[in-house]
mmCIF file of C-alpha atoms in Angstrom:
data_model
loop_
_atom_site.group_PDB
_atom_site.id
_atom_site.type_symbol
_atom_site.label_atom_id
_atom_site.label_comp_id
_atom_site.label_asym_id
_atom_site.label_seq_id
_atom_site.Cartn_x
_atom_site.Cartn_y
_atom_site.Cartn_z
ATOM 1 C CA MET A 1 104.119 121.059 79.468
ATOM 2 C CA GLU A 2 101.348 123.577 79.438
ATOM 3 C CA GLU A 3 103.539 125.141 76.752
ATOM 4 C CA ILE A 4 103.863 121.933 75.009
ATOM 5 C CA SER A 5 100.264 120.838 74.926
ATOM 6 C CA LYS A 6 98.997 124.107 73.760
ATOM 7 C CA SER A 7 99.474 123.754 69.813
ATOM 8 C CA ILE A 8 98.184 119.925 70.397
ATOM 9 C CA TRP A 9 95.144 120.848 72.672
ATOM 10 C CA GLU A 10 92.942 121.451 70.039
ATOM 11 C CA ILE A 11 93.642 118.431 67.877
ATOM 12 C CA VAL A 12 93.538 115.838 71.097
ATOM 13 C CA PRO A 13 90.844 117.376 73.332
ATOM 14 C CA TRP A 14 89.997 114.407 75.489
ATOM 15 C CA CYS A 15 93.137 113.733 77.468
ATOM 16 C CA ILE A 16 94.049 114.483 81.258
ATOM 17 C CA LEU A 17 97.634 115.869 82.162
ATOM 18 C CA PHE A 18 99.448 115.286 85.134
ATOM 19 C CA ALA A 19 103.050 115.966 85.982
ATOM 20 C CA ASP A 20 104.602 113.686 83.069
ATOM 21 C CA ASP A 21 101.504 111.607 82.856
ATOM 22 C CA ILE A 22 99.228 111.859 79.561
ATOM 23 C CA VAL A 23 95.847 110.199 79.541
ATOM 24 C CA LEU A 24 94.308 109.710 76.180
ATOM 25 C CA VAL A 25 90.645 108.483 75.325
ATOM 26 C CA ALA A 26 90.082 106.813 72.535
ATOM 27 C CA GLU A 27 87.486 104.259 70.956
ATOM 28 C CA THR A 28 89.295 102.741 68.060
ATOM 29 C CA LYS A 29 92.713 101.462 67.650
ATOM 30 C CA GLU A 30 93.573 103.972 64.743
ATOM 31 C CA GLU A 31 92.247 106.734 66.855
ATOM 32 C CA ALA A 32 94.820 106.034 69.731
ATOM 33 C CA ASN A 33 97.658 105.822 67.660
ATOM 34 C CA SER A 34 96.665 109.005 65.901
ATOM 35 C CA LYS A 35 96.672 110.588 69.391
ATOM 36 C CA LEU A 36 99.680 108.918 70.256
ATOM 37 C CA ASP A 37 101.789 110.292 67.520
ATOM 38 C CA GLU A 38 100.478 113.444 67.939
ATOM 39 C CA TRP A 39 101.805 113.739 71.300
ATOM 40 C CA ARG A 40 104.741 112.336 70.124
ATOM 41 C CA GLU A 41 105.351 114.638 67.613
ATOM 42 C CA ALA A 42 105.149 117.721 69.687
ATOM 43 C CA LEU A 43 106.895 116.278 72.307
ATOM 44 C CA GLU A 44 109.912 115.165 70.487
ATOM 45 C CA ASP A 45 110.140 118.638 68.880
ATOM 46 C CA LYS A 46 110.718 119.867 71.895
ATOM 47 C CA GLY A 47 113.045 117.528 73.242
ATOM 48 C CA LEU A 48 111.096 115.795 75.000
ATOM 49 C CA PRO A 49 111.295 111.790 73.921
ATOM 50 C CA ILE A 50 108.222 109.577 75.166
ATOM 51 C CA SER A 51 109.743 106.485 77.146
ATOM 52 C CA ARG A 52 108.786 103.371 74.996
ATOM 53 C CA THR A 53 109.335 100.712 77.487
ATOM 54 C CA LYS A 54 107.044 102.820 80.089
ATOM 55 C CA THR A 55 104.431 103.502 77.980
ATOM 56 C CA GLU A 56 101.510 101.043 78.264
ATOM 57 C CA TYR A 57 97.686 101.429 77.527
ATOM 58 C CA LEU A 58 94.677 99.842 78.950
ATOM 59 C CA ARG A 59 91.636 98.100 77.151
ATOM 60 C CA TYR A 60 88.592 98.484 77.861
ATOM 61 C CA ASN A 61 85.769 96.566 75.956
ATOM 62 C CA PHE A 62 82.294 98.821 76.521
ATOM 63 C CA SER A 63 80.552 97.039 74.178
ATOM 64 C CA GLY A 64 80.987 93.491 75.762
ATOM 65 C CA THR A 65 81.292 91.919 72.766
ATOM 66 C CA GLU A 66 84.209 88.900 72.029
ATOM 67 C CA SER A 67 87.341 90.164 70.412
ATOM 68 C CA ILE A 68 89.901 88.411 68.751
ATOM 69 C CA GLY A 69 93.503 89.243 70.369
ATOM 70 C CA GLU A 70 94.601 92.683 71.365
ATOM 71 C CA PRO A 71 94.623 95.462 68.831
ATOM 72 C CA GLU A 72 97.773 96.640 68.280
ATOM 73 C CA VAL A 73 98.764 100.610 69.261
ATOM 74 C CA THR A 74 101.776 102.044 68.674
ATOM 75 C CA ILE A 75 104.059 105.081 69.256
ATOM 76 C CA GLY A 76 106.247 105.905 65.888
ATOM 77 C CA GLY A 77 106.105 102.327 65.055
ATOM 78 C CA GLU A 78 107.135 100.370 67.939
ATOM 79 C CA VAL A 79 104.277 98.306 69.580
ATOM 80 C CA VAL A 80 102.856 99.743 73.063
ATOM 81 C CA ALA A 81 102.147 97.173 75.759
ATOM 82 C CA CYS A 82 98.839 96.129 77.095
ATOM 83 C CA THR A 83 98.216 96.112 80.667
ATOM 84 C CA SER A 84 95.019 94.657 82.126
ATOM 85 C CA LYS A 85 95.705 97.711 85.127
ATOM 86 C CA PHE A 86 97.761 100.436 85.886
ATOM 87 C CA LYS A 87 97.877 102.968 89.005
ATOM 88 C CA TYR A 88 97.038 106.850 87.870
ATOM 89 C CA LEU A 89 97.464 109.099 90.927
ATOM 90 C CA ARG A 90 96.595 107.218 93.794
ATOM 91 C CA SER A 91 93.616 105.166 91.992
ATOM 92 C CA VAL A 92 94.614 101.410 89.848
ATOM 93 C CA ILE A 93 92.273 101.011 86.940
ATOM 94 C CA GLN A 94 91.577 97.558 85.954
ATOM 95 C CA SER A 95 90.521 96.574 82.522
ATOM 96 C CA ASN A 96 87.807 94.795 83.935
ATOM 97 C CA GLY A 97 85.784 97.616 85.247
ATOM 98 C CA GLU A 98 86.337 95.864 88.943
ATOM 99 C CA ILE A 99 87.778 98.254 91.781
ATOM 100 C CA TYR A 100 89.735 94.895 93.892
ATOM 101 C CA GLY A 101 92.960 96.745 92.827
ATOM 102 C CA ASP A 102 91.957 100.129 94.080
ATOM 103 C CA VAL A 103 90.475 98.318 97.383
ATOM 104 C CA THR A 104 94.235 96.346 97.724
ATOM 105 C CA ASN A 105 95.940 99.660 96.914
ATOM 106 C CA HIS A 106 94.392 102.016 99.556
ATOM 107 C CA ILE A 107 94.218 99.109 102.416
ATOM 108 C CA GLN A 108 97.903 98.877 101.826
ATOM 109 C CA ALA A 109 98.447 102.650 101.746
ATOM 110 C CA GLY A 110 96.155 102.740 105.485
ATOM 111 C CA TRP A 111 98.744 100.276 106.647
ATOM 112 C CA LEU A 112 101.591 102.372 105.516
ATOM 113 C CA LYS A 113 100.886 105.489 107.395
ATOM 114 C CA TRP A 114 99.750 102.378 110.615
ATOM 115 C CA ARG A 115 103.459 101.514 110.441
ATOM 116 C CA VAL A 116 104.540 105.356 110.457
ATOM 117 C CA ALA A 117 102.669 105.995 113.321
ATOM 118 C CA ILE A 118 103.303 102.806 115.373
ATOM 119 C CA GLY A 119 105.598 104.071 117.560
ATOM 120 C CA VAL A 120 102.710 106.557 119.183
ATOM 121 C CA LEU A 121 99.639 103.894 118.874
ATOM 122 C CA CYS A 122 101.727 101.260 120.567
ATOM 123 C CA ASP A 123 103.320 103.510 123.357
ATOM 124 C CA LYS A 124 101.342 102.901 126.348
ATOM 125 C CA LYS A 125 102.900 106.435 127.807
ATOM 126 C CA PHE A 126 100.285 108.420 125.171
ATOM 127 C CA PRO A 127 97.020 108.442 126.234
ATOM 128 C CA ARG A 128 93.970 106.430 123.884
ATOM 129 C CA ARG A 129 92.519 109.665 123.375
ATOM 130 C CA LEU A 130 95.392 111.240 121.629
ATOM 131 C CA LYS A 131 95.827 107.691 119.609
ATOM 132 C CA GLY A 132 92.284 108.088 118.587
ATOM 133 C CA LYS A 133 92.664 111.523 117.080
ATOM 134 C CA LEU A 134 95.938 110.312 115.339
ATOM 135 C CA TYR A 135 94.005 107.525 113.981
ATOM 136 C CA ARG A 136 91.135 109.739 112.945
ATOM 137 C CA VAL A 137 93.315 112.874 110.814
ATOM 138 C CA ALA A 138 96.605 110.339 109.236
ATOM 139 C CA ILE A 139 95.551 106.794 109.459
ATOM 140 C CA ARG A 140 91.885 106.510 108.381
ATOM 141 C CA PRO A 141 92.200 109.042 105.586
ATOM 142 C CA ALA A 142 94.970 107.578 103.923
ATOM 143 C CA LEU A 143 92.772 104.473 104.392
ATOM 144 C CA LEU A 144 89.765 106.073 102.796
ATOM 145 C CA TYR A 145 90.758 108.366 100.120
ATOM 146 C CA GLU A 146 88.389 108.652 97.377
ATOM 147 C CA THR A 147 86.759 106.015 98.401
ATOM 148 C CA LYS A 148 83.571 108.177 98.155
ATOM 149 C CA CYS A 149 83.746 107.044 94.067
ATOM 150 C CA TRP A 150 83.598 103.583 94.753
ATOM 151 C CA LEU A 151 80.475 101.661 93.794
ATOM 152 C CA ILE A 152 81.434 99.188 96.191
ATOM 153 C CA LYS A 153 80.341 95.388 96.472
ATOM 154 C CA LYS A 154 79.556 94.389 100.434
ATOM 155 C CA VAL A 155 83.013 92.052 100.091
ATOM 156 C CA PHE A 156 85.215 94.877 99.309
ATOM 157 C CA GLU A 157 83.594 97.335 102.160
ATOM 158 C CA GLN A 158 83.585 94.020 104.699
ATOM 159 C CA ARG A 159 87.845 94.022 103.592
ATOM 160 C CA VAL A 160 88.070 97.687 104.629
ATOM 161 C CA GLU A 161 86.064 96.974 108.101
ATOM 162 C CA VAL A 162 88.324 94.064 108.739
ATOM 163 C CA THR A 163 91.686 96.293 107.715
ATOM 164 C CA GLU A 164 90.331 99.014 110.381
ATOM 165 C CA MET A 165 89.720 96.627 112.846
ATOM 166 C CA ARG A 166 93.114 95.023 112.898
ATOM 167 C CA MET A 167 94.552 98.695 113.261
ATOM 168 C CA LEU A 168 92.014 99.794 116.190
ATOM 169 C CA ARG A 169 92.846 96.732 118.049
#
């Protein structure tokens, strides 16, 4: 991917690459369409087609003004689906700027780790101290991963605390 992206890195300087995911940031529909076409051409020239069904865009209105309809973003003439939220790496990004989806996602990740460790956590043969250590090193980090970046509201803090107390109980 690095080799492919070298040729257009100067043209499209503001993007994030991770595995097969590309995040492009643009201020206008025209700029977004231009960047998408440059990436499409660069990738397809190397034999890597962009999936038109999986590609989506998120629009965030920073100006706060009312907009009439959604701008049409296209790849090679085909319209790209607009979404109100999507998951990138382990974060859920929402078009309204809220973190509700991200909080819910982290709570689900914590419960998944808890379910994996339920055999140890609910077994009366294991000492409480070992259960506490397992919780602190495996489950709690999954629940709280990247939460230092949140501008958290009291309601989200309470949701995480309730989840943690239910797990400990």
